Coordinates of N, CA and C in Angstrom, one line a residue:
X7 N 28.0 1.2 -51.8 CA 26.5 1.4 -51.7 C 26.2 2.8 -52.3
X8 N 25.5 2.9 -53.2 CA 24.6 4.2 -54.0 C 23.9 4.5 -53.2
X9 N 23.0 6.1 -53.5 CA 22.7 6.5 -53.1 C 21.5 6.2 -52.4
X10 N 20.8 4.9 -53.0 CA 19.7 4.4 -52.8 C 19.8 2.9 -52.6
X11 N 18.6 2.3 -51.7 CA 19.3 1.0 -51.4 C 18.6 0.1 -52.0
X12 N 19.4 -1.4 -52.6 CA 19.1 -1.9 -53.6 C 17.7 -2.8 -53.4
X13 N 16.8 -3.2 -54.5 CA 16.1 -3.9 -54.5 C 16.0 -5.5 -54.2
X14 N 16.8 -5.7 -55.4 CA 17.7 -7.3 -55.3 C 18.9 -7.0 -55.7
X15 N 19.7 -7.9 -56.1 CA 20.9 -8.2 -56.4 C 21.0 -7.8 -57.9
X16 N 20.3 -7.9 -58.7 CA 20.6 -7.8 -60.1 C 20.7 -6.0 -60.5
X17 N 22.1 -6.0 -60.8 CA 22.1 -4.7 -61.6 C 22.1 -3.8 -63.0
X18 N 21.1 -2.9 -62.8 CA 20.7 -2.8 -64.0 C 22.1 -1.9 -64.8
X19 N 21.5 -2.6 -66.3 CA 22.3 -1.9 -67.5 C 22.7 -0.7 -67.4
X20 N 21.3 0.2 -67.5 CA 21.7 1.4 -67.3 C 20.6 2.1 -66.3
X21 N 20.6 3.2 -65.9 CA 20.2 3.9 -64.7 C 18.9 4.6 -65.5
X22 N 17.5 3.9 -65.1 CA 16.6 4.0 -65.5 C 16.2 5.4 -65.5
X23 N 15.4 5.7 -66.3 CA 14.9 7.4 -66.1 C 14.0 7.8 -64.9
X24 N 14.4 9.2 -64.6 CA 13.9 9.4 -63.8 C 12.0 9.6 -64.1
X25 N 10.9 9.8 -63.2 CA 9.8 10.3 -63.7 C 9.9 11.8 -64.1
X26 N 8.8 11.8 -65.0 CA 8.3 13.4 -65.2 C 8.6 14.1 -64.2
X27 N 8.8 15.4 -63.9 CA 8.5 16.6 -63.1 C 7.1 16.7 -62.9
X28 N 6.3 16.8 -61.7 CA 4.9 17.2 -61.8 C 4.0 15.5 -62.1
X29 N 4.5 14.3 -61.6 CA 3.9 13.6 -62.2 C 2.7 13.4 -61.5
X30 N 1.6 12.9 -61.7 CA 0.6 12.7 -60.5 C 0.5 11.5 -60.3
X31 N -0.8 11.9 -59.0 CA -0.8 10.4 -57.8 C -1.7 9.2 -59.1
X32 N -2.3 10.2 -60.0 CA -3.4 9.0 -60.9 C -2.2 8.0 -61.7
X33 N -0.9 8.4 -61.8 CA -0.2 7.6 -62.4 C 0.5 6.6 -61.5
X34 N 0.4 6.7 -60.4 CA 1.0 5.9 -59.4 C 0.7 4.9 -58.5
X35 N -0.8 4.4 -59.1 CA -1.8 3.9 -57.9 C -1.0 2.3 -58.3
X36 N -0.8 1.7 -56.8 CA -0.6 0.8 -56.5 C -0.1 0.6 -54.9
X37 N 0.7 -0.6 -54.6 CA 1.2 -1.0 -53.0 C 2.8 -0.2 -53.4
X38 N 2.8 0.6 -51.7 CA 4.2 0.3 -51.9 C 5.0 -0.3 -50.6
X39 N 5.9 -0.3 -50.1 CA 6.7 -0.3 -48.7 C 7.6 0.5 -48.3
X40 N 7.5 1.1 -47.1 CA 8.2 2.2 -47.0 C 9.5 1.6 -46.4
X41 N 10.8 2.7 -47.2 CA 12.2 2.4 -47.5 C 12.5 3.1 -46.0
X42 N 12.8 2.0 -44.7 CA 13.4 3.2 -43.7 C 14.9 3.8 -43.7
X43 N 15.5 2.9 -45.0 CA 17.0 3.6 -44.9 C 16.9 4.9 -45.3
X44 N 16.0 5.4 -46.1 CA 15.5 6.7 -46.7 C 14.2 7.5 -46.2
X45 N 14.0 7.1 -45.2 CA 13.0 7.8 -44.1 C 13.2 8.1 -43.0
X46 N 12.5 9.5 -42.5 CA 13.0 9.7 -40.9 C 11.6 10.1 -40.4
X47 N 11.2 9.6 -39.4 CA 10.1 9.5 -38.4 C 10.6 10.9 -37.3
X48 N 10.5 11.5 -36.9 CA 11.1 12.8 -35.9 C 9.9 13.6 -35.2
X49 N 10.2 14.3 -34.2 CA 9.6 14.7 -33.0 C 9.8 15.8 -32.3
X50 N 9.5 16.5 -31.9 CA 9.8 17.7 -31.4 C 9.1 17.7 -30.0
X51 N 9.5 18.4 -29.1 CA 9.1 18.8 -27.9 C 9.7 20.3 -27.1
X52 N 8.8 21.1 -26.5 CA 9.3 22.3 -25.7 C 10.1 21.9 -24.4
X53 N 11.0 22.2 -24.3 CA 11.8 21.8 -22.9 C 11.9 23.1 -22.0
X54 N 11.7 22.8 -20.8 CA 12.1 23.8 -20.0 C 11.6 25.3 -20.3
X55 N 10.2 25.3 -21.1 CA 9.6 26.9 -21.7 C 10.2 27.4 -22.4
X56 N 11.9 26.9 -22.8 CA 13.0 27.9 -23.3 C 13.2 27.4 -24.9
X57 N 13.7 25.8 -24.6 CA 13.9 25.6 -25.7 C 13.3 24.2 -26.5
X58 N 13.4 23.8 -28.0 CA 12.9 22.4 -28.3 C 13.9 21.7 -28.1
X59 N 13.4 20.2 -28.0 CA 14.4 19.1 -27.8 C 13.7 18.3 -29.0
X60 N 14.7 17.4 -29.9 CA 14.1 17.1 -31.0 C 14.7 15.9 -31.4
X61 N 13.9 14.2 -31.6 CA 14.5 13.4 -31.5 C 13.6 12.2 -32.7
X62 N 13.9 11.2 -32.9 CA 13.6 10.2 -33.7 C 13.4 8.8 -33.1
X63 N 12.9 8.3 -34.4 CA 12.7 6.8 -33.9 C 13.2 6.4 -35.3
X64 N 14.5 5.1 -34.8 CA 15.3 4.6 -36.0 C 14.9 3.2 -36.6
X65 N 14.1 2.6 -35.9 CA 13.4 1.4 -36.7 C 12.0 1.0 -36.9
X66 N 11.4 1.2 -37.5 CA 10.0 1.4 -38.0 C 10.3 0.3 -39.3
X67 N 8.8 0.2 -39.4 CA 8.7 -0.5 -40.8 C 6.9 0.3 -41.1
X68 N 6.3 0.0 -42.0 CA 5.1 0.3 -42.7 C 5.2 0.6 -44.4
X69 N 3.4 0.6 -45.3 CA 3.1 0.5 -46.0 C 2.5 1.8 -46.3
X70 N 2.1 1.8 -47.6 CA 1.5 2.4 -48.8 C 0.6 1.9 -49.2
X71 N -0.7 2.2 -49.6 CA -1.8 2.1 -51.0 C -2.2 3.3 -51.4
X72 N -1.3 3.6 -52.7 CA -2.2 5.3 -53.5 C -3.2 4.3 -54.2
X73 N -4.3 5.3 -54.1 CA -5.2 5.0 -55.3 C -5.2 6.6 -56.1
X74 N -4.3 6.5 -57.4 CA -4.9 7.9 -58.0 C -5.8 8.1 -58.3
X75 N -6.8 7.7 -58.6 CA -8.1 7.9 -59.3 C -9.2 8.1 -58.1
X76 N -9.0 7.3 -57.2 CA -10.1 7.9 -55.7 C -9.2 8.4 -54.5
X77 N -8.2 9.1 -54.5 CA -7.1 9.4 -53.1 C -7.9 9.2 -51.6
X78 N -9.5 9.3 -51.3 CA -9.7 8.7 -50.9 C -9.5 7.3 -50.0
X79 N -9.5 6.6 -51.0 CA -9.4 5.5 -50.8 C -7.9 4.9 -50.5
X80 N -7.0 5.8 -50.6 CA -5.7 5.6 -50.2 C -5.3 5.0 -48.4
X81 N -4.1 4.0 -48.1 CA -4.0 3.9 -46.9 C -2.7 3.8 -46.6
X82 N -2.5 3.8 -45.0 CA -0.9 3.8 -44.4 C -1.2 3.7 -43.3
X83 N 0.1 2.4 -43.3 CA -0.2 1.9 -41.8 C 1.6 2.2 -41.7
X84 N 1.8 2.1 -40.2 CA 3.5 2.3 -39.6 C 3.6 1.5 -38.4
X85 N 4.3 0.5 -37.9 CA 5.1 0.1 -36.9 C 6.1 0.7 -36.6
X86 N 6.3 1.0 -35.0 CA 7.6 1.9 -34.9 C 8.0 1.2 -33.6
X87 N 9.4 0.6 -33.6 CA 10.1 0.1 -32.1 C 10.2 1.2 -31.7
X88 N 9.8 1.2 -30.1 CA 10.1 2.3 -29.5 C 11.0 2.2 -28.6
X89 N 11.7 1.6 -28.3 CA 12.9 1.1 -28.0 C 14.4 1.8 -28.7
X90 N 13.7 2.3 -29.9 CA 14.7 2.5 -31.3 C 14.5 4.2 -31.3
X91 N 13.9 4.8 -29.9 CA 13.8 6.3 -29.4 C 15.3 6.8 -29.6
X92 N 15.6 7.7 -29.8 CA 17.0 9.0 -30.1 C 16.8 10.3 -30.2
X93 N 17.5 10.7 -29.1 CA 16.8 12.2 -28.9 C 18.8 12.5 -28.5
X94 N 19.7 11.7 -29.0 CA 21.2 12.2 -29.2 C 21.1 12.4 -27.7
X95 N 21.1 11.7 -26.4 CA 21.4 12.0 -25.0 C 20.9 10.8 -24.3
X96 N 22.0 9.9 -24.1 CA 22.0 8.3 -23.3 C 20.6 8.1 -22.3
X97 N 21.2 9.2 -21.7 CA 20.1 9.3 -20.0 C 18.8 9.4 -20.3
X98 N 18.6 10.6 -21.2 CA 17.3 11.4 -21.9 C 16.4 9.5 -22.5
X99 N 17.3 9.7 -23.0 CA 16.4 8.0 -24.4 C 16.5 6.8 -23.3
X100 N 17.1 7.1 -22.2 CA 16.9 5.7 -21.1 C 15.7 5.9 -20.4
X101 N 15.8 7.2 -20.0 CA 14.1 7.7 -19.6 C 12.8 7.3 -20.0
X102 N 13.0 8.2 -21.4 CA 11.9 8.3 -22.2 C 11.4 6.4 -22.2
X103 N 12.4 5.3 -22.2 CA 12.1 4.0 -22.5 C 11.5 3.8 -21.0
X104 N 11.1 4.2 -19.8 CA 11.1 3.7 -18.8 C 9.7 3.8 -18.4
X105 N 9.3 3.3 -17.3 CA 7.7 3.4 -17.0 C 7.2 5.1 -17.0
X106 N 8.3 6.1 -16.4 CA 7.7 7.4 -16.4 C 7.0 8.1 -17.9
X107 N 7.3 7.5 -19.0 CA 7.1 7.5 -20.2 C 6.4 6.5 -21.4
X108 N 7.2 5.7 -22.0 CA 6.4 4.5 -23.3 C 6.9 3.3 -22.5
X109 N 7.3 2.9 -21.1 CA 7.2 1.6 -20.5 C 7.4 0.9 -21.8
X110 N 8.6 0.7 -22.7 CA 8.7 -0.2 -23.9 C 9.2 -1.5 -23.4
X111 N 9.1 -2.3 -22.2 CA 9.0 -3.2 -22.4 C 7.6 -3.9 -22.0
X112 N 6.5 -2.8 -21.6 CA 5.1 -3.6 -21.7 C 4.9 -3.1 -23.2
X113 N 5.2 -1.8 -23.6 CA 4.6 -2.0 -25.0 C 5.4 -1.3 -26.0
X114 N 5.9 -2.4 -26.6 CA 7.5 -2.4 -27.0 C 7.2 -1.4 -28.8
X115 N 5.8 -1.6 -29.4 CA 5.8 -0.8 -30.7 C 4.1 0.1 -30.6
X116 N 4.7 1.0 -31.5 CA 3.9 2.3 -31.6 C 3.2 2.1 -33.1
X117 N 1.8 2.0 -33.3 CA 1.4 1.8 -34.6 C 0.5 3.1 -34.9
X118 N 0.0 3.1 -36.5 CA -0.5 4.1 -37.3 C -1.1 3.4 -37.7
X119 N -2.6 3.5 -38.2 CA -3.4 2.3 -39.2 C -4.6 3.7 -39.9
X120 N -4.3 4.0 -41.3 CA -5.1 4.9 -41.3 C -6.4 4.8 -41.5
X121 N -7.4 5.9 -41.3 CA -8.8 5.9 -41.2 C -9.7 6.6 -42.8
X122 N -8.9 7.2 -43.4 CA -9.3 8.0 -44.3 C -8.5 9.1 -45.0
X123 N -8.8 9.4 -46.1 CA -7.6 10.2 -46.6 C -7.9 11.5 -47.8
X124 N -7.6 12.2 -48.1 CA -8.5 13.5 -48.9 C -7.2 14.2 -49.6
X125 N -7.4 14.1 -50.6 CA -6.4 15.4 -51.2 C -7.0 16.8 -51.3
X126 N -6.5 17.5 -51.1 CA -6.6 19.2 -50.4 C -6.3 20.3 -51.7
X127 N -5.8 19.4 -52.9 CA -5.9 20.3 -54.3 C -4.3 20.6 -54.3
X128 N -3.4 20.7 -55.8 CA -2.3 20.7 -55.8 C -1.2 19.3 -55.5
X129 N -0.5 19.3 -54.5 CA 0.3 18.3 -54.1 C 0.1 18.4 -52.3
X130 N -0.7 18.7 -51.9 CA -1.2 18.9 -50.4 C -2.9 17.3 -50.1
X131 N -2.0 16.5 -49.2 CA -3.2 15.9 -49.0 C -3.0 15.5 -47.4
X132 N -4.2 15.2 -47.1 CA -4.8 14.9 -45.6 C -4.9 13.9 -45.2
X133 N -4.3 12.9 -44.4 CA -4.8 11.6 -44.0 C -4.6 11.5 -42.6
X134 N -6.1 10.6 -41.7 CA -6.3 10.8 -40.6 C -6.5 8.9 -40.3
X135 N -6.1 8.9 -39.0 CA -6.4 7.3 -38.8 C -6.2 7.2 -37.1
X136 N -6.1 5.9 -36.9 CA -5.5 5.6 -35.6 C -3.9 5.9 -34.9
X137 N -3.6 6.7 -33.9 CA -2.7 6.4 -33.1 C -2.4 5.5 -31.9
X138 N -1.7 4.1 -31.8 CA -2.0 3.4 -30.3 C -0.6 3.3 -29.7
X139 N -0.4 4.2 -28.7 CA 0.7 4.7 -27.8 C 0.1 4.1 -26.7
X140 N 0.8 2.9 -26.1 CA 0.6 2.6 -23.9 C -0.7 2.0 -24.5
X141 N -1.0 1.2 -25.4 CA -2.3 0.8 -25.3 C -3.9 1.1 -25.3
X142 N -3.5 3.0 -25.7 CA -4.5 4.0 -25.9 C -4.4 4.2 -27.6
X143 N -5.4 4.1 -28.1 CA -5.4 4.4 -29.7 C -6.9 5.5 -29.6
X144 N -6.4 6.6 -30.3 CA -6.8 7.7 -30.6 C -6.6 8.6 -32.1
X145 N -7.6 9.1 -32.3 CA -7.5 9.5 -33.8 C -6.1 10.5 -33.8
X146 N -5.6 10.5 -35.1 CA -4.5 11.6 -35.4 C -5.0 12.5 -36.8
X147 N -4.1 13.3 -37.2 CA -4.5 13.7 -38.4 C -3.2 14.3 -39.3
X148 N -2.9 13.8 -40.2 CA -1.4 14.2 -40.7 C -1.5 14.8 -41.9
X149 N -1.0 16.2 -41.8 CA -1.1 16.8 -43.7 C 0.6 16.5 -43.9
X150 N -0.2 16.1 -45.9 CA 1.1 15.7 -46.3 C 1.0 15.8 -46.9
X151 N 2.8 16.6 -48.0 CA 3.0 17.2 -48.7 C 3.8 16.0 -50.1
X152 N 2.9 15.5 -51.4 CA 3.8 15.3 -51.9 C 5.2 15.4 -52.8
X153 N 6.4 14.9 -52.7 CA 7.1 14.8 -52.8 C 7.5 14.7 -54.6
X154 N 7.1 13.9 -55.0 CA 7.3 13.4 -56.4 C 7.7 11.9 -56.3
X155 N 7.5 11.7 -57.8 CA 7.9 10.2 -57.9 C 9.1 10.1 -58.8
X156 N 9.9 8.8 -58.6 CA 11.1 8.3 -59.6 C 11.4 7.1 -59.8
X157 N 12.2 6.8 -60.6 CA 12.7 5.3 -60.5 C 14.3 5.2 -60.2
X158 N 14.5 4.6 -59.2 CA 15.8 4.9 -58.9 C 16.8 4.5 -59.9
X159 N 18.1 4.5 -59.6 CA 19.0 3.4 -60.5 C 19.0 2.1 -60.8
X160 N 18.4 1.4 -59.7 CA 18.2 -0.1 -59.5 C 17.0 -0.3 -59.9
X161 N 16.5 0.4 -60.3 CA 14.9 0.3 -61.0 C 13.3 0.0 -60.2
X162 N 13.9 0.4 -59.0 CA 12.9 0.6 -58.0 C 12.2 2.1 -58.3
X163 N 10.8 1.6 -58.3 CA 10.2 3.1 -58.6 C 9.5 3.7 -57.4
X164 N 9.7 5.0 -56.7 CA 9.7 5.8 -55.5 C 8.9 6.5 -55.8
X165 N 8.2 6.7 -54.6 CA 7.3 8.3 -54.0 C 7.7 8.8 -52.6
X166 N 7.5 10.3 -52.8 CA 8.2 11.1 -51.5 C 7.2 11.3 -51.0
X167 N 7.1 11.5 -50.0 CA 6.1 12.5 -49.1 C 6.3 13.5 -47.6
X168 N 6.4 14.4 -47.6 CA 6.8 15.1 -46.1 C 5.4 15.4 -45.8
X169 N 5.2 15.0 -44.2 CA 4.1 15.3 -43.3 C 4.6 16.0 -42.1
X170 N 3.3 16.1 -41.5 CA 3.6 17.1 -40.1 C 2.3 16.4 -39.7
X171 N 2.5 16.4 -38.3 CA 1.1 16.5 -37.6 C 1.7 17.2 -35.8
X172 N 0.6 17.2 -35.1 CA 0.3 17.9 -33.8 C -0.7 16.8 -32.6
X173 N -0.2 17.0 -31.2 CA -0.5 16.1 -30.9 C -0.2 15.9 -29.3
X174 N -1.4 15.8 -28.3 CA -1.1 16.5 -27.0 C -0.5 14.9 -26.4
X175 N 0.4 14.8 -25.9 CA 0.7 13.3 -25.6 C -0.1 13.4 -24.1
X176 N -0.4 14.2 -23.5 CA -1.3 13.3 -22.3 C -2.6 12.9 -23.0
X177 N -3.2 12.7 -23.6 CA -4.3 12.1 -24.4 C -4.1 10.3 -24.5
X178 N -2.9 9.7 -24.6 CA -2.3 9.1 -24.5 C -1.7 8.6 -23.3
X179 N -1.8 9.1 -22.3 CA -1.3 8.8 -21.2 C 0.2 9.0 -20.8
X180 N 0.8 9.9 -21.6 CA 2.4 10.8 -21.3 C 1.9 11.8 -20.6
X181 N 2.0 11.2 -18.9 CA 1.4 12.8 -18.0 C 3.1 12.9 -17.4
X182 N 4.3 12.4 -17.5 CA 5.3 12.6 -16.8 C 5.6 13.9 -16.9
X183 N 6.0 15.1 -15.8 CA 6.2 16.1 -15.8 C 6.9 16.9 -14.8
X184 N 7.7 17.6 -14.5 CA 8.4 18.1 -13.4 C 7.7 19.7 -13.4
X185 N 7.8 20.4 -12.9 CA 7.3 21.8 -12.7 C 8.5 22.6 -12.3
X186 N 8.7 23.4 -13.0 CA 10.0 25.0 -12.9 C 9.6 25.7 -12.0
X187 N 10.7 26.1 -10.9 CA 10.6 27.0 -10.0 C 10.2 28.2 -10.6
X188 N 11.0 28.9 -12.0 CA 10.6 30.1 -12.3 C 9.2 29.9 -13.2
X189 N 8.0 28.8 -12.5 CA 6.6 28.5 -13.2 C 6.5 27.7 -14.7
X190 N 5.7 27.6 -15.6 CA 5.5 26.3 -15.8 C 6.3 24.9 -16.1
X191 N 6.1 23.9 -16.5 CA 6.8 22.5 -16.6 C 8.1 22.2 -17.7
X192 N 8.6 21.5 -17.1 CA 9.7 20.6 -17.8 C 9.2 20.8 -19.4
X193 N 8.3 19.6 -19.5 CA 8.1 19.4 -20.8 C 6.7 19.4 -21.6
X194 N 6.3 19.8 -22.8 CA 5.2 20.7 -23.3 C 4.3 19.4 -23.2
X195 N 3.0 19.7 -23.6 CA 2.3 18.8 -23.5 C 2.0 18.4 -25.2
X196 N 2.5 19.5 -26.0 CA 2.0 19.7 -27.2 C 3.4 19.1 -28.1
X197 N 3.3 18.1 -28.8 CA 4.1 17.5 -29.6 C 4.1 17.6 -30.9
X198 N 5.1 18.3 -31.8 CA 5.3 17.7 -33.3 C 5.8 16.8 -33.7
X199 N 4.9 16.1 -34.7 CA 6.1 15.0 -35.4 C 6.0 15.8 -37.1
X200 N 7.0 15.0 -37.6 CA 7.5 15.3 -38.6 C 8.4 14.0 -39.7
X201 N 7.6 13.5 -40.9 CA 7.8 12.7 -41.2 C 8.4 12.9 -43.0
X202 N 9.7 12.5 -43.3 CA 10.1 12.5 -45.0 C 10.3 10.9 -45.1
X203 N 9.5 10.3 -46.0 CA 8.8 9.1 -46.4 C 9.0 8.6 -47.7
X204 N 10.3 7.9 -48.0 CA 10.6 7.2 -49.6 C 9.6 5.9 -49.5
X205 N 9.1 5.6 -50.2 CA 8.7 4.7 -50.2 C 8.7 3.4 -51.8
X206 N 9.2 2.3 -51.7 CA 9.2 1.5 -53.1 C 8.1 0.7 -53.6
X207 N 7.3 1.1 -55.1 CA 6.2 0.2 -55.2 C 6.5 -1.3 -55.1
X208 N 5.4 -1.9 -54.7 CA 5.8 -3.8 -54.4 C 6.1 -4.0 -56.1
X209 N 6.6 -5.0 -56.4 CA 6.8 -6.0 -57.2 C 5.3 -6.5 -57.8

């Protein structure tokens, strides 16, 4: 298996070119699907005042629409099993799955459906939409950085993108918390996620 994973079965001649350096979004407007063997969804949280604890979600699926000509008009939607939680500690990721937390077996996926989207000038753009965690959906807001585009070996043509966003999880209903003898709590209220996003234009 290459370094990229295949489209179909048929392999190409030769290993198509890559795109320009610097290509832009106006050249790229179409659907895509996002590649999760080549994407990580991740998370951060303050533990104990002292330190982060930092974990993922390994099965997700979601979509693309660039429009280069109105980036506006661009969208992204994400399904995420939360069941598919990894924070690298058995007990920790049996927790987090339990009613004190995402109760994943009342509500087994975490969606994104976006609301609107703005590019910020350069390769820096802004998209804001829905978050629905526990059956609470609330606005988010994700800046994101693109990446560039390519055509792999297999002739699938790619776009990168790394985002960040911020995000108080009791808003959502994550009030689980323990309280430190030497003063304040277990765990922060204030969440990063952090997202690097291949994604393949449809067919």
């Amino acid at each position: 298996m290459g370094i990229f994973s295949r489209k179909d079965s048929t392999p190409q001649a030769t290993a198509a070119p890559a795109a320009p350096a610097g290509t832009g979004l106006a050249t790229l407007t179409g659907d895509y699907t996002i590649d999760p063997a080549h994407t990580s969804i991740g998370f951060t949280a303050r533990h104990a005042m002292v330190t982060n604890v930092k974990g993922s979600f390994t099965e997700f699926s979601g979509s693309l629409h660039l429009d280069g000509d109105n980036p506006g008009k661009s969208t992204a939607t994400l399904d995420v099993v939360m069941d598919s939680i990894d924070t690298g500690n058995t007990d920790r990721d049996t927790h987090l799955k339990s009613a004190d937390f995402f109760k994943t077996d009342e509500f087994p996926t975490m969606t994104f459906r976006s609301t609107g989207a703005e590019s910020l000038g350069g390769d820096d753009y802004r998209i804001t939409g829905d978050l629905s965690i526990l059956g609470v959906t609330r606005p988010i807001t994700i800046d994101l950085e693109f990446n560039g585009a390519a055509t792999d070996p297999f002739g699938n043509q790619r776009v990168g993108f790394e985002g960040k966003a911020e995000l108080l999880r009791s808003e959502w209903g994550l009030t689980w918390n323990a309280a430190l003898e030497t003063g304040g709590v277990l765990i922060s209220d204030k969440i990063k996620l952090n997202f690097d996003v291949s994604a393949i234009k449809n067919a």
